[in-house]
Each structure stands twice: as C-alpha cells, then as structure tokens.
C-alpha cells in the first residue's frame, strides 16, 4: 500500500498506512488476501482517502473515518460504512445512496455494511462498491 500523509485531525501513529501494514503483518485471518484486495479497492476510489487502524481493524477516512473492515465476519469479508465514531444526523440514508446491486445492508440510519463471500465475489462487485463509496465519501 502507498504511504499517505495523515490529515491533521488524525495524526497519531495508528492513523497511518504503516500501522495498517503492521496490523496486517501480524494478522492471522482466513480472508487475509481478500482484506488486502479490499484495502486496495477502497484506496483507489479517491486519492484523498487515507487509512489507519481503528477498532483494531483497517479503517479508511477522508476528514473523518467512514469505513472499517469487520474482521469478525465468519465467512468472507465485510466492511462497515459509517460517518465517524459518533452517531450523527447527517441526513443521508438509503434514499441518498444509489445502490442498484443492493450491496449495502443498512444496520442503522447512519451505518451500512457490505459483504463479499470471497475474492471472486469482491472482484465481481468491486466496481459497484467503488461507485457506492464515491457517493458515501461526499457526505463525510
């Protein structure tokens, strides 16, 4: 992964690509390759996206964190999309994010998850997921 300079609001050692690389190096996860592919896929959405470790998992931010890999998924991989750590009334919901492939499962007014069964599933749905993320980050 490319090393990126963290935004001023996120300047701790955990708010770096190096921290995510270190986490991934120590991680023993059956979907490790898929997690690495998901990282690359998310970082390709916009050059302003940065990564860091939040909640002991690879996470992604613009000015605020908006996506966190769910490492506890039993099969495949999933990512939680949110608008930061605190619940906020952001005026965004199902109706504001176009999701024609129904990748998102809304778990709260301001949170959704996307899951991928395996590398093939991630590759098949990757472009559609990136389109969802492009919309999502406009609200962060």
mmCIF file of N, CA and C in Angstrom:
data_model
loop_
_atom_site.group_PDB
_atom_site.id
_atom_site.type_symbol
_atom_site.label_atom_id
_atom_site.label_comp_id
_atom_site.label_asym_id
_atom_site.label_seq_id
_atom_site.Cartn_x
_atom_site.Cartn_y
_atom_site.Cartn_z
ATOM 1 N N UNK A 1 0.843 -1.178 0.000
ATOM 2 C CA UNK A 1 0.000 0.000 0.000
ATOM 3 C C UNK A 1 0.890 1.243 0.000
ATOM 4 N N UNK A 2 0.411 2.292 -0.590
ATOM 5 C CA UNK A 2 1.156 3.539 -0.619
ATOM 6 C C UNK A 2 1.097 4.209 0.733
ATOM 7 N N UNK A 3 2.209 4.813 1.136
ATOM 8 C CA UNK A 3 2.228 5.573 2.378
ATOM 9 C C UNK A 3 1.584 6.920 2.116
ATOM 10 N N UNK A 4 0.699 7.325 2.994
ATOM 11 C CA UNK A 4 -0.018 8.581 2.804
ATOM 12 C C UNK A 4 0.146 9.434 4.048
ATOM 13 N N UNK A 5 0.214 10.725 3.857
ATOM 14 C CA UNK A 5 0.312 11.645 4.976
ATOM 15 C C UNK A 5 -1.059 11.804 5.604
ATOM 16 N N UNK A 6 -1.174 11.553 6.926
ATOM 17 C CA UNK A 6 -2.491 11.656 7.552
ATOM 18 C C UNK A 6 -2.947 13.099 7.664
ATOM 19 N N UNK A 7 -4.256 13.298 7.664
ATOM 20 C CA UNK A 7 -4.818 14.627 7.871
ATOM 21 C C UNK A 7 -4.491 15.095 9.276
ATOM 22 N N UNK A 8 -4.439 16.406 9.488
ATOM 23 C CA UNK A 8 -4.054 16.976 10.775
ATOM 24 C C UNK A 8 -4.902 16.451 11.923
ATOM 25 N N UNK A 9 -6.198 16.263 11.710
ATOM 26 C CA UNK A 9 -7.081 15.785 12.766
ATOM 27 C C UNK A 9 -6.778 14.337 13.133
ATOM 28 N N UNK A 10 -6.088 13.632 12.280
ATOM 29 C CA UNK A 10 -5.762 12.227 12.509
ATOM 30 C C UNK A 10 -4.260 12.058 12.352
ATOM 31 N N UNK A 11 -3.533 12.420 13.395
ATOM 32 C CA UNK A 11 -2.084 12.423 13.277
ATOM 33 C C UNK A 11 -1.396 11.499 14.273
ATOM 34 N N UNK A 12 -2.115 10.502 14.792
ATOM 35 C CA UNK A 12 -1.481 9.543 15.691
ATOM 36 C C UNK A 12 -0.793 8.459 14.864
ATOM 37 N N UNK A 13 0.107 7.704 15.465
ATOM 38 C CA UNK A 13 0.750 6.615 14.721
ATOM 39 C C UNK A 13 -0.242 5.589 14.168
ATOM 40 N N UNK A 14 -1.399 5.431 14.808
ATOM 41 C CA UNK A 14 -2.407 4.474 14.322
ATOM 42 C C UNK A 14 -3.110 4.976 13.072
ATOM 43 N N UNK A 15 -2.984 6.255 12.759
ATOM 44 C CA UNK A 15 -3.668 6.858 11.615
ATOM 45 C C UNK A 15 -2.809 6.825 10.353
ATOM 46 N N UNK A 16 -2.053 5.754 10.173
ATOM 47 C CA UNK A 16 -1.138 5.682 9.035
ATOM 48 C C UNK A 16 -1.256 4.350 8.306
ATOM 49 N N UNK A 17 -0.846 4.360 7.066
ATOM 50 C CA UNK A 17 -0.754 3.130 6.294
ATOM 51 C C UNK A 17 0.233 2.172 6.940
ATOM 52 N N UNK A 18 1.301 2.715 7.509
ATOM 53 C CA UNK A 18 2.289 1.862 8.170
ATOM 54 C C UNK A 18 1.660 1.075 9.314
ATOM 55 N N UNK A 19 0.743 1.700 10.043
ATOM 56 C CA UNK A 19 0.054 0.997 11.133
ATOM 57 C C UNK A 19 -0.812 -0.131 10.583
ATOM 58 N N UNK A 20 -1.471 0.127 9.463
ATOM 59 C CA UNK A 20 -2.301 -0.917 8.850
ATOM 60 C C UNK A 20 -1.404 -2.045 8.330
ATOM 61 N N UNK A 21 -0.284 -1.691 7.705
ATOM 62 C CA UNK A 21 0.650 -2.712 7.229
ATOM 63 C C UNK A 21 1.135 -3.591 8.383
ATOM 64 N N UNK A 22 1.455 -2.962 9.513
ATOM 65 C CA UNK A 22 1.914 -3.723 10.687
ATOM 66 C C UNK A 22 0.808 -4.631 11.218
ATOM 67 N N UNK A 23 -0.416 -4.105 11.273
ATOM 68 C CA UNK A 23 -1.547 -4.932 11.706
ATOM 69 C C UNK A 23 -1.716 -6.126 10.776
ATOM 70 N N UNK A 24 -1.686 -5.878 9.482
ATOM 71 C CA UNK A 24 -1.876 -6.962 8.519
ATOM 72 C C UNK A 24 -0.760 -7.991 8.605
ATOM 73 N N UNK A 25 0.452 -7.548 8.893
ATOM 74 C CA UNK A 25 1.582 -8.473 9.024
ATOM 75 C C UNK A 25 1.386 -9.409 10.209
ATOM 76 N N UNK A 26 0.782 -8.905 11.276
ATOM 77 C CA UNK A 26 0.574 -9.718 12.478
ATOM 78 C C UNK A 26 -0.751 -10.477 12.454
ATOM 79 N N UNK A 27 -1.613 -10.128 11.528
ATOM 80 C CA UNK A 27 -2.952 -10.707 11.470
ATOM 81 C C UNK A 27 -2.918 -12.127 10.921
ATOM 82 N N UNK A 28 -3.612 -13.008 11.593
ATOM 83 C CA UNK A 28 -3.816 -14.364 11.087
ATOM 84 C C UNK A 28 -5.308 -14.484 10.817
ATOM 85 N N UNK A 29 -5.685 -14.282 9.566
ATOM 86 C CA UNK A 29 -7.097 -14.251 9.212
ATOM 87 C C UNK A 29 -7.300 -15.082 7.953
ATOM 88 N N UNK A 30 -8.346 -15.905 7.901
ATOM 89 C CA UNK A 30 -8.546 -16.734 6.711
ATOM 90 C C UNK A 30 -8.807 -15.931 5.433
ATOM 91 N N UNK A 31 -9.242 -14.705 5.560
ATOM 92 C CA UNK A 31 -9.512 -13.872 4.382
ATOM 93 C C UNK A 31 -8.466 -12.762 4.238
ATOM 94 N N UNK A 32 -7.252 -13.030 4.634
ATOM 95 C CA UNK A 32 -6.197 -12.009 4.584
ATOM 96 C C UNK A 32 -6.004 -11.443 3.177
ATOM 97 N N UNK A 33 -5.987 -12.296 2.164
ATOM 98 C CA UNK A 33 -5.813 -11.814 0.782
ATOM 99 C C UNK A 33 -6.974 -10.934 0.351
ATOM 100 N N UNK A 34 -8.171 -11.305 0.748
ATOM 101 C CA UNK A 34 -9.354 -10.516 0.410
ATOM 102 C C UNK A 34 -9.323 -9.161 1.118
ATOM 103 N N UNK A 35 -8.847 -9.150 2.359
ATOM 104 C CA UNK A 35 -8.735 -7.889 3.102
ATOM 105 C C UNK A 35 -7.745 -6.961 2.401
ATOM 106 N N UNK A 36 -6.631 -7.508 1.958
ATOM 107 C CA UNK A 36 -5.640 -6.698 1.236
ATOM 108 C C UNK A 36 -6.245 -6.163 -0.066
ATOM 109 N N UNK A 37 -7.009 -6.990 -0.763
ATOM 110 C CA UNK A 37 -7.647 -6.548 -2.005
ATOM 111 C C UNK A 37 -8.695 -5.471 -1.724
ATOM 112 N N UNK A 38 -9.428 -5.625 -0.629
ATOM 113 C CA UNK A 38 -10.417 -4.618 -0.240
ATOM 114 C C UNK A 38 -9.735 -3.293 0.075
ATOM 115 N N UNK A 39 -8.598 -3.346 0.784
ATOM 116 C CA UNK A 39 -7.831 -2.117 1.056
ATOM 117 C C UNK A 39 -7.506 -1.400 -0.248
ATOM 118 N N UNK A 40 -6.960 -2.127 -1.187
ATOM 119 C CA UNK A 40 -6.567 -1.519 -2.466
ATOM 120 C C UNK A 40 -7.783 -0.944 -3.186
ATOM 121 N N UNK A 41 -8.867 -1.683 -3.184
ATOM 122 C CA UNK A 41 -10.088 -1.246 -3.859
ATOM 123 C C UNK A 41 -10.603 0.068 -3.275
ATOM 124 N N UNK A 42 -10.626 0.167 -1.955
ATOM 125 C CA UNK A 42 -11.107 1.389 -1.296
ATOM 126 C C UNK A 42 -10.169 2.558 -1.570
ATOM 127 N N UNK A 43 -8.863 2.335 -1.473
ATOM 128 C CA UNK A 43 -7.900 3.420 -1.682
ATOM 129 C C UNK A 43 -7.923 3.941 -3.116
ATOM 130 N N UNK A 44 -8.358 3.118 -4.065
ATOM 131 C CA UNK A 44 -8.435 3.540 -5.468
ATOM 132 C C UNK A 44 -9.620 4.463 -5.739
ATOM 133 N N UNK A 45 -10.563 4.550 -4.830
ATOM 134 C CA UNK A 45 -11.781 5.347 -5.052
ATOM 135 C C UNK A 45 -11.469 6.831 -5.179
ATOM 136 N N UNK A 46 -10.554 7.328 -4.340
ATOM 137 C CA UNK A 46 -10.236 8.757 -4.330
ATOM 138 C C UNK A 46 -8.837 8.938 -3.758
ATOM 139 N N UNK A 47 -8.016 9.788 -4.368
ATOM 140 C CA UNK A 47 -6.646 9.970 -3.867
ATOM 141 C C UNK A 47 -6.583 10.604 -2.472
ATOM 142 N N UNK A 48 -7.687 11.178 -2.006
ATOM 143 C CA UNK A 48 -7.709 11.795 -0.676
ATOM 144 C C UNK A 48 -7.991 10.795 0.444
ATOM 145 N N UNK A 49 -8.362 9.586 0.101
ATOM 146 C CA UNK A 49 -8.648 8.586 1.135
ATOM 147 C C UNK A 49 -7.351 8.165 1.802
ATOM 148 N N UNK A 50 -7.385 8.145 3.119
ATOM 149 C CA UNK A 50 -6.263 7.701 3.944
ATOM 150 C C UNK A 50 -6.726 6.493 4.743
ATOM 151 N N UNK A 51 -5.775 5.718 5.234
ATOM 152 C CA UNK A 51 -6.136 4.575 6.058
ATOM 153 C C UNK A 51 -5.429 4.645 7.399
ATOM 154 N N UNK A 52 -5.960 3.901 8.340
ATOM 155 C CA UNK A 52 -5.396 3.814 9.670
ATOM 156 C C UNK A 52 -6.034 2.636 10.387
ATOM 157 N N UNK A 53 -5.618 2.433 11.622
ATOM 158 C CA UNK A 53 -6.180 1.347 12.426
ATOM 159 C C UNK A 53 -7.146 1.957 13.425
ATOM 160 N N UNK A 54 -8.399 1.587 13.322
ATOM 161 C CA UNK A 54 -9.445 1.973 14.276
ATOM 162 C C UNK A 54 -10.167 0.711 14.660
ATOM 163 N N UNK A 55 -10.502 0.580 15.919
ATOM 164 C CA UNK A 55 -11.219 -0.598 16.410
ATOM 165 C C UNK A 55 -10.468 -1.878 16.034
ATOM 166 N N UNK A 56 -9.126 -1.800 16.074
ATOM 167 C CA UNK A 56 -8.248 -2.939 15.766
ATOM 168 C C UNK A 56 -8.495 -3.531 14.379
ATOM 169 N N UNK A 57 -8.805 -2.674 13.425
ATOM 170 C CA UNK A 57 -9.069 -3.135 12.064
ATOM 171 C C UNK A 57 -8.674 -2.053 11.064
ATOM 172 N N UNK A 58 -8.312 -2.450 9.841
ATOM 173 C CA UNK A 58 -8.053 -1.454 8.803
ATOM 174 C C UNK A 58 -9.294 -0.582 8.605
ATOM 175 N N UNK A 59 -9.082 0.732 8.648
ATOM 176 C CA UNK A 59 -10.174 1.695 8.525
ATOM 177 C C UNK A 59 -9.758 2.795 7.565
ATOM 178 N N UNK A 60 -10.742 3.501 7.045
ATOM 179 C CA UNK A 60 -10.488 4.466 5.972
ATOM 180 C C UNK A 60 -11.175 5.776 6.277
ATOM 181 N N UNK A 61 -10.531 6.883 5.884
ATOM 182 C CA UNK A 61 -11.071 8.199 6.217
ATOM 183 C C UNK A 61 -10.840 9.200 5.101
ATOM 184 N N UNK A 62 -11.662 10.235 5.160
ATOM 185 C CA UNK A 62 -11.419 11.483 4.454
ATOM 186 C C UNK A 62 -11.058 12.441 5.597
ATOM 187 N N UNK A 63 -11.930 13.405 5.928
ATOM 188 C CA UNK A 63 -11.699 14.223 7.120
ATOM 189 C C UNK A 63 -12.054 13.420 8.373
ATOM 190 N N UNK A 64 -12.989 12.475 8.244
ATOM 191 C CA UNK A 64 -13.391 11.563 9.321
ATOM 192 C C UNK A 64 -13.360 10.141 8.783
ATOM 193 N N UNK A 65 -13.226 9.195 9.695
ATOM 194 C CA UNK A 65 -13.290 7.796 9.290
ATOM 195 C C UNK A 65 -14.692 7.489 8.772
ATOM 196 N N UNK A 66 -14.757 6.723 7.686
ATOM 197 C CA UNK A 66 -16.047 6.380 7.080
ATOM 198 C C UNK A 66 -16.213 4.896 6.817
ATOM 199 N N UNK A 67 -15.155 4.106 6.916
ATOM 200 C CA UNK A 67 -15.265 2.671 6.644
ATOM 201 C C UNK A 67 -14.304 1.910 7.536
ATOM 202 N N UNK A 68 -14.780 0.794 8.064
ATOM 203 C CA UNK A 68 -13.967 -0.059 8.918
ATOM 204 C C UNK A 68 -14.183 -1.509 8.512
ATOM 205 N N UNK A 69 -13.091 -2.210 8.289
ATOM 206 C CA UNK A 69 -13.169 -3.620 7.948
ATOM 207 C C UNK A 69 -13.662 -4.397 9.162
ATOM 208 N N UNK A 70 -14.613 -5.272 8.954
ATOM 209 C CA UNK A 70 -15.121 -6.103 10.040
ATOM 210 C C UNK A 70 -14.341 -7.417 10.018
ATOM 211 N N UNK A 71 -13.389 -7.540 10.918
ATOM 212 C CA UNK A 71 -12.533 -8.727 10.951
ATOM 213 C C UNK A 71 -13.203 -9.915 11.629
ATOM 214 N N UNK A 72 -14.388 -9.713 12.192
ATOM 215 C CA UNK A 72 -15.084 -10.805 12.888
ATOM 216 C C UNK A 72 -16.066 -11.551 11.994
ATOM 217 N N UNK A 73 -16.155 -11.156 10.744
ATOM 218 C CA UNK A 73 -17.039 -11.853 9.818
ATOM 219 C C UNK A 73 -16.606 -13.315 9.731
ATOM 220 N N UNK A 74 -17.554 -14.214 9.861
ATOM 221 C CA UNK A 74 -17.245 -15.658 9.886
ATOM 222 C C UNK A 74 -16.869 -16.201 8.509
ATOM 223 N N UNK A 75 -17.546 -15.720 7.469
ATOM 224 C CA UNK A 75 -17.284 -16.192 6.109
ATOM 225 C C UNK A 75 -17.057 -14.974 5.230
ATOM 226 N N UNK A 76 -15.972 -14.972 4.458
ATOM 227 C CA UNK A 76 -15.687 -13.858 3.579
ATOM 228 C C UNK A 76 -15.216 -12.633 4.346
ATOM 229 N N UNK A 77 -15.530 -11.465 3.806
ATOM 230 C CA UNK A 77 -15.133 -10.209 4.438
ATOM 231 C C UNK A 77 -16.307 -9.234 4.383
ATOM 232 N N UNK A 78 -16.291 -8.309 5.306
ATOM 233 C CA UNK A 78 -17.291 -7.251 5.257
ATOM 234 C C UNK A 78 -16.666 -5.950 5.740
ATOM 235 N N UNK A 79 -17.322 -4.878 5.370
ATOM 236 C CA UNK A 79 -16.870 -3.545 5.760
ATOM 237 C C UNK A 79 -18.087 -2.783 6.260
ATOM 238 N N UNK A 80 -17.881 -2.041 7.340
ATOM 239 C CA UNK A 80 -18.929 -1.201 7.910
ATOM 240 C C UNK A 80 -18.713 0.210 7.394
ATOM 241 N N UNK A 81 -19.728 0.781 6.775
ATOM 242 C CA UNK A 81 -19.677 2.175 6.326
ATOM 243 C C UNK A 81 -20.407 3.018 7.359
ATOM 244 N N UNK A 82 -19.788 4.120 7.739
ATOM 245 C CA UNK A 82 -20.342 4.978 8.787
ATOM 246 C C UNK A 82 -19.909 6.411 8.527
ATOM 247 N N UNK A 83 -20.333 7.309 9.389
ATOM 248 C CA UNK A 83 -19.966 8.720 9.252
ATOM 249 C C UNK A 83 -19.170 9.175 10.461
ATOM 250 N N UNK A 84 -18.275 8.332 10.943
ATOM 251 C CA UNK A 84 -17.469 8.630 12.120
ATOM 252 C C UNK A 84 -17.899 7.771 13.290
ATOM 253 N N UNK A 85 -17.189 7.930 14.395
ATOM 254 C CA UNK A 85 -17.428 7.091 15.569
ATOM 255 C C UNK A 85 -18.734 7.420 16.270
ATOM 256 N N UNK A 86 -19.142 8.672 16.215
ATOM 257 C CA UNK A 86 -20.364 9.080 16.905
ATOM 258 C C UNK A 86 -21.549 9.107 15.953
ATOM 259 N N UNK A 87 -22.701 8.689 16.458
ATOM 260 C CA UNK A 87 -23.920 8.757 15.660
ATOM 261 C C UNK A 87 -24.220 10.225 15.393
ATOM 262 N N UNK A 88 -24.447 10.537 14.126
ATOM 263 C CA UNK A 88 -24.741 11.914 13.735
ATOM 264 C C UNK A 88 -25.977 11.925 12.855
ATOM 265 N N UNK A 89 -26.665 13.028 12.883
ATOM 266 C CA UNK A 89 -27.788 13.206 11.973
ATOM 267 C C UNK A 89 -27.229 13.864 10.712
ATOM 268 N N UNK A 90 -26.843 13.044 9.755
ATOM 269 C CA UNK A 90 -26.181 13.553 8.558
ATOM 270 C C UNK A 90 -27.137 13.723 7.389
ATOM 271 N N UNK A 91 -28.381 13.325 7.573
ATOM 272 C CA UNK A 91 -29.349 13.481 6.505
ATOM 273 C C UNK A 91 -29.099 12.566 5.325
ATOM 274 N N UNK A 92 -28.336 11.517 5.544
ATOM 275 C CA UNK A 92 -28.031 10.561 4.492
ATOM 276 C C UNK A 92 -28.647 9.230 4.896
ATOM 277 N N UNK A 93 -29.199 8.554 3.945
ATOM 278 C CA UNK A 93 -29.764 7.246 4.205
ATOM 279 C C UNK A 93 -29.921 6.480 2.921
ATOM 280 N N UNK A 94 -30.706 5.442 2.996
ATOM 281 C CA UNK A 94 -30.924 4.571 1.836
ATOM 282 C C UNK A 94 -31.273 5.355 0.577
ATOM 283 N N UNK A 95 -32.119 6.367 0.744
ATOM 284 C CA UNK A 95 -32.583 7.095 -0.431
ATOM 285 C C UNK A 95 -31.530 8.003 -1.047
ATOM 286 N N UNK A 96 -30.465 8.358 -0.308
ATOM 287 C CA UNK A 96 -29.441 9.238 -0.871
ATOM 288 C C UNK A 96 -28.265 8.506 -1.505
ATOM 289 N N UNK A 97 -28.123 7.222 -1.249
ATOM 290 C CA UNK A 97 -27.019 6.451 -1.815
ATOM 291 C C UNK A 97 -27.594 5.492 -2.848
ATOM 292 N N UNK A 98 -27.222 5.691 -4.095
ATOM 293 C CA UNK A 98 -27.682 4.792 -5.157
ATOM 294 C C UNK A 98 -26.899 3.482 -5.055
ATOM 295 N N UNK A 99 -27.630 2.397 -4.932
ATOM 296 C CA UNK A 99 -27.038 1.081 -4.739
ATOM 297 C C UNK A 99 -27.821 0.059 -5.565
ATOM 298 N N UNK A 100 -27.722 0.135 -6.901
ATOM 299 C CA UNK A 100 -28.546 -0.727 -7.746
ATOM 300 C C UNK A 100 -28.289 -2.220 -7.552
ATOM 301 N N UNK A 101 -27.090 -2.597 -7.117
ATOM 302 C CA UNK A 101 -26.797 -4.020 -6.904
ATOM 303 C C UNK A 101 -27.144 -4.476 -5.484
ATOM 304 N N UNK A 102 -27.682 -3.564 -4.690
ATOM 305 C CA UNK A 102 -28.097 -3.896 -3.315
ATOM 306 C C UNK A 102 -26.937 -4.480 -2.502
ATOM 307 N N UNK A 103 -25.786 -3.817 -2.585
ATOM 308 C CA UNK A 103 -24.611 -4.261 -1.833
ATOM 309 C C UNK A 103 -24.706 -3.906 -0.353
ATOM 310 N N UNK A 104 -25.424 -2.826 -0.057
ATOM 311 C CA UNK A 104 -25.482 -2.343 1.315
ATOM 312 C C UNK A 104 -26.623 -2.970 2.098
ATOM 313 N N UNK A 105 -26.312 -3.338 3.322
ATOM 314 C CA UNK A 105 -27.331 -3.747 4.290
ATOM 315 C C UNK A 105 -27.332 -2.648 5.352
ATOM 316 N N UNK A 106 -28.404 -1.889 5.420
ATOM 317 C CA UNK A 106 -28.486 -0.781 6.361
ATOM 318 C C UNK A 106 -28.767 -1.332 7.762
ATOM 319 N N UNK A 107 -27.858 -1.046 8.704
ATOM 320 C CA UNK A 107 -27.998 -1.546 10.071
ATOM 321 C C UNK A 107 -28.415 -0.443 11.040
ATOM 322 N N UNK A 108 -28.359 0.791 10.598
ATOM 323 C CA UNK A 108 -28.810 1.960 11.359
ATOM 324 C C UNK A 108 -29.001 3.087 10.358
ATOM 325 N N UNK A 109 -29.544 4.187 10.836
ATOM 326 C CA UNK A 109 -29.801 5.328 9.950
ATOM 327 C C UNK A 109 -28.518 5.849 9.295
ATOM 328 N N UNK A 110 -27.395 5.727 10.019
ATOM 329 C CA UNK A 110 -26.128 6.266 9.531
ATOM 330 C C UNK A 110 -25.051 5.198 9.331
ATOM 331 N N UNK A 111 -25.446 3.927 9.255
ATOM 332 C CA UNK A 111 -24.471 2.848 9.106
ATOM 333 C C UNK A 111 -25.020 1.757 8.182
ATOM 334 N N UNK A 112 -24.110 1.229 7.369
ATOM 335 C CA UNK A 112 -24.462 0.127 6.486
ATOM 336 C C UNK A 112 -23.264 -0.807 6.397
ATOM 337 N N UNK A 113 -23.511 -2.045 6.018
ATOM 338 C CA UNK A 113 -22.430 -2.988 5.797
ATOM 339 C C UNK A 113 -22.480 -3.489 4.362
ATOM 340 N N UNK A 114 -21.319 -3.868 3.866
ATOM 341 C CA UNK A 114 -21.210 -4.534 2.571
ATOM 342 C C UNK A 114 -20.369 -5.776 2.804
ATOM 343 N N UNK A 115 -20.819 -6.899 2.270
ATOM 344 C CA UNK A 115 -20.124 -8.171 2.488
ATOM 345 C C UNK A 115 -19.777 -8.813 1.152
ATOM 346 N N UNK A 116 -18.666 -9.543 1.183
ATOM 347 C CA UNK A 116 -18.175 -10.233 -0.003
ATOM 348 C C UNK A 116 -17.780 -11.644 0.414
ATOM 349 N N UNK A 117 -18.285 -12.639 -0.286
ATOM 350 C CA UNK A 117 -18.097 -14.036 0.097
ATOM 351 C C UNK A 117 -16.654 -14.509 -0.062
ATOM 352 N N UNK A 118 -15.981 -13.989 -1.091
ATOM 353 C CA UNK A 118 -14.620 -14.441 -1.392
ATOM 354 C C UNK A 118 -14.000 -13.465 -2.398
ATOM 355 N N UNK A 119 -12.808 -13.788 -2.858
ATOM 356 C CA UNK A 119 -12.097 -12.906 -3.782
ATOM 357 C C UNK A 119 -12.872 -12.726 -5.090
ATOM 358 N N UNK A 120 -13.472 -13.792 -5.587
ATOM 359 C CA UNK A 120 -14.248 -13.701 -6.838
ATOM 360 C C UNK A 120 -15.437 -12.756 -6.654
ATOM 361 N N UNK A 121 -16.113 -12.868 -5.525
ATOM 362 C CA UNK A 121 -17.255 -12.005 -5.238
ATOM 363 C C UNK A 121 -16.811 -10.540 -5.145
ATOM 364 N N UNK A 122 -15.683 -10.316 -4.491
ATOM 365 C CA UNK A 122 -15.142 -8.960 -4.384
ATOM 366 C C UNK A 122 -14.796 -8.413 -5.769
ATOM 367 N N UNK A 123 -14.180 -9.224 -6.594
ATOM 368 C CA UNK A 123 -13.829 -8.784 -7.949
ATOM 369 C C UNK A 123 -15.083 -8.484 -8.778
ATOM 370 N N UNK A 124 -16.108 -9.322 -8.632
ATOM 371 C CA UNK A 124 -17.345 -9.140 -9.389
ATOM 372 C C UNK A 124 -18.080 -7.866 -8.976
ATOM 373 N N UNK A 125 -18.106 -7.591 -7.675
ATOM 374 C CA UNK A 125 -18.873 -6.459 -7.143
ATOM 375 C C UNK A 125 -18.022 -5.216 -6.897
ATOM 376 N N UNK A 126 -16.730 -5.310 -7.154
ATOM 377 C CA UNK A 126 -15.801 -4.241 -6.809
ATOM 378 C C UNK A 126 -16.142 -2.878 -7.396
ATOM 379 N N UNK A 127 -16.416 -2.812 -8.689
ATOM 380 C CA UNK A 127 -16.728 -1.523 -9.337
ATOM 381 C C UNK A 127 -18.007 -0.923 -8.770
ATOM 382 N N UNK A 128 -19.012 -1.754 -8.530
ATOM 383 C CA UNK A 128 -20.268 -1.261 -7.954
ATOM 384 C C UNK A 128 -20.034 -0.749 -6.531
ATOM 385 N N UNK A 129 -19.182 -1.443 -5.781
ATOM 386 C CA UNK A 129 -18.872 -0.996 -4.422
ATOM 387 C C UNK A 129 -18.122 0.331 -4.462
ATOM 388 N N UNK A 130 -17.200 0.476 -5.381
ATOM 389 C CA UNK A 130 -16.487 1.745 -5.519
ATOM 390 C C UNK A 130 -17.456 2.878 -5.861
ATOM 391 N N UNK A 131 -18.457 2.609 -6.684
ATOM 392 C CA UNK A 131 -19.461 3.632 -7.022
ATOM 393 C C UNK A 131 -20.243 4.044 -5.769
ATOM 394 N N UNK A 132 -20.576 3.077 -4.920
ATOM 395 C CA UNK A 132 -21.252 3.385 -3.658
ATOM 396 C C UNK A 132 -20.335 4.230 -2.775
ATOM 397 N N UNK A 133 -19.068 3.846 -2.679
ATOM 398 C CA UNK A 133 -18.120 4.597 -1.844
ATOM 399 C C UNK A 133 -17.934 6.034 -2.331
ATOM 400 N N UNK A 134 -17.904 6.240 -3.644
ATOM 401 C CA UNK A 134 -17.765 7.603 -4.180
ATOM 402 C C UNK A 134 -18.908 8.489 -3.698
ATOM 403 N N UNK A 135 -20.097 7.918 -3.623
ATOM 404 C CA UNK A 135 -21.230 8.671 -3.096
ATOM 405 C C UNK A 135 -21.084 8.881 -1.590
ATOM 406 N N UNK A 136 -20.711 7.819 -0.893
ATOM 407 C CA UNK A 136 -20.628 7.848 0.570
ATOM 408 C C UNK A 136 -19.674 8.950 1.040
ATOM 409 N N UNK A 137 -18.498 9.017 0.419
ATOM 410 C CA UNK A 137 -17.494 9.964 0.905
ATOM 411 C C UNK A 137 -17.878 11.418 0.679
ATOM 412 N N UNK A 138 -18.836 11.677 -0.185
ATOM 413 C CA UNK A 138 -19.272 13.064 -0.358
ATOM 414 C C UNK A 138 -20.030 13.561 0.871
ATOM 415 N N UNK A 139 -20.438 12.659 1.735
ATOM 416 C CA UNK A 139 -21.185 13.023 2.939
ATOM 417 C C UNK A 139 -20.327 13.015 4.202
ATOM 418 N N UNK A 140 -19.046 12.677 4.052
ATOM 419 C CA UNK A 140 -18.168 12.600 5.223
ATOM 420 C C UNK A 140 -17.557 13.964 5.490
#
